[in-house]
């Protein structure tokens, strides 16, 4: 019997790198389409890995079965993996104009030919993919043109929320309109596949308009130069800041590549009409401090971003001085705490005032809090919920909230779980392999074969390389030693290289000639260094 | 003219590794005493460094001038560096009984002989060190027996707060007693050297009794097994948990080395009388879930701590199951977010409930918030304030708060700044060298000569070692190559080692024999690998 299936390969059990598949068919004969194809940024423990993305092997091994990719919106965790994964499929890509503008820029950067492959749809349009009829439904989020998906297969109806919030005053685009969701009142939704990011947070996320009003008030009270950092992709926020600045007679300087990239994309699709022009960075120095607002990248403390450069006095055109104010109109993405705090301390040291969400109302989240989730449950009235877009604590919170608000079934799953969705229920069908791809330099590599583990290990233990010339199975001359990442001296002031030499001498002069020379050397050196250093270095032996 | 000086070598401009010096004298003839000698735990960017501590070179280079060390309390950031720094000085150590118990345990661990060197004082006692008369004044904090210091030199009076809060119901020890501070009303305090940790936080920190009451209520509502993790050094909290558990007929199991260590120290000085006995870990399995509370280490997500082991099902005696509850009676120390979140997700995946400070009232800070700081300013009425124990943002906040509350002078300084304190004012005198010592394995090393930088670099770039045998200045046989931490293949599936060989062949077969062979090889290999990988590996060449 043909069935409808849902399979997340990324973004379920984690925040980031979303990649979801919906399939319809029987046995091995299932046709799929993909929803989103995103990345996660690097993290501690994976040194030298710039990006991570879902391992698409499951679908790549049957690539003729992938009918298309729908991109719900342009955040990196939803489109960032496209340049690395899509070229393998070259299937049709369905998305809206703004998302397409940013995607095309990405593809151009990697010289990827996408001619005739991107199909633009508007809010409310139907996309036919294989056996599916998918309706794009514009919801509010922290980036323009986010679309939820009403997915109809011959055997089930699914509402895939994408990333959303209820914002009646989103500054850019239409406000959240529940009519769009009531519109399909006559359809019974079998499964709600729902954003869980803020499922642990009570109340509502708040509107962009309320942030705008607050920023207007805050900016009005500040005297010196203002640096305001936010997520560049939040076009509404950029608009709000520009308008708030104009109201208080400040010119807005754009700083940072991300800001320019988004502003260009937004302008190209007609999203920033009516705003005063931004001032070029090169001209920022000519403006009086009290007439300046610098809208810059770097709210996460990124070392190379504009705000960090300014803090270090390394920016080519812009300086920050005593009396200035830095506003972080953003949240802290977990893992970035140390960098952000370090940045704030650099400003504090210069007697520059810092305003964060702890001090004033300067930011709202783009994801639904509990009251918004409950409203969604009530609007959609699904038979079941499958929480996605969250770590396990978020998925569980979303499931429990749904249960407490009238949704009978919930299914907490993880990446790689194939769920069967019918008009009766949702159930775990089977598990497929899932994992990650890493971008290491420009090479894309499977997580299980990544050299970052070995690099991480050496970063704790250092490395000793011993090179030996053998002649007629005898050591010809004194072995050469390279020690990388070890202390030079032990606690008594004896060189660690002397200890290595001594261990080598012992092995070489030993009368016991049985056993493998390489492992005898390795063991002796590791044992000796462990004794004086307390750690076991990696040892490599080269024989000539 | 003889003057009084203050010099922080650690803990000012950072949270952690406190080390302060107070001196009296003239020119080079200044006698000093030290207040506290702590560590900071490892951080990102310093792989393989277990501990950091202040570089004491300034005082070590004139060690006969150090008259003694006063330890205000037993937290690691105040005593943790003693086993590594004190043996160089062997000066008298002044502290209270509980702190001494933990210090002696540390010294014993490192086989350090401290016979007759630890001088125990009580709350209110006077310590005479060199030209100084120092009065220990017990204040409340999150560990027993924290003492502030009233420091009198012939030319100035200083109040060194140590770490403190206003807690009228601290569970262990006397409540905050302002009489102790009013007691020296007739003394004019020239400088208040003051804890800044919570200077950005409005209101008050709250009392341990209020946490106890809240925990009692929370525990009463829970049905399954309870895991409660907190900072082991907070003896009052351990007491509160034990009493709350007893009230609801739960036995308390202690889990984790830190818990046992603190409980033993506390018992040895008579601090835990009247509590029911703790249950041994080995016997935890015999208790019914609803009668059990496991008090465990690991609130910061430490990989090897009890709570993490339990989450991974790797604990020898204790299991956590669906229906159990984990209470984090603690805050998140910045930098530990990722580990803590990971731990919480492990429990969420097992359907184990998690309670943190976001959900319920389960923790109070041990440091003064703004209302408490203001009360201290008013009690002490110092002429000047020198904020310490904080990052720059905290120091600036403390200085500004003091300014807004009637303290005329404030001096925000950093580690290495020598401040002259007189009965007129405080002023920057000069700057001395300051820095850090790292504990790498068991070797203590200066930050500037630490191999962790090189290790960190290699963790991003990997390493290629090329070993070459020369004979009569000619390369004898094929060079041997070891590649560590590089991907095996490039994007086209060509081995990176083939690329290295090709680069080597080009150099070897080149007709241009001028120039240094080693740097020619390095440059050629780096250039080649950069082209296919996008990153520049470290290259080492060995010649035989």
PDB file of N, CA and C in Angstrom, chain A residues 142 194 341 518:
ATOM      1  N   UNK A 142      11.521  36.237  11.267  1.00  0.00           N
ATOM      2  CA  UNK A 142      12.493  37.320  11.389  1.00  0.00           C
ATOM      3  C   UNK A 142      13.255  37.584  10.092  1.00  0.00           C
ATOM      4  N   UNK A 194       6.167  21.016  13.386  1.00  0.00           N
ATOM      5  CA  UNK A 194       6.163  22.367  13.970  1.00  0.00           C
ATOM      6  C   UNK A 194       7.466  22.788  14.640  1.00  0.00           C
ATOM      7  N   UNK A 341      30.917  38.308  25.198  1.00  0.00           N
ATOM      8  CA  UNK A 341      31.328  38.937  26.458  1.00  0.00           C
ATOM      9  C   UNK A 341      32.691  39.607  26.278  1.00  0.00           C
ATOM     10  N   UNK A 518      58.849  -0.256  15.781  1.00  0.00           N
ATOM     11  CA  UNK A 518      58.015   0.952  15.799  1.00  0.00           C
ATOM     12  C   UNK A 518      57.184   1.032  17.076  1.00  0.00           C
TER      13      UNK A 518
END
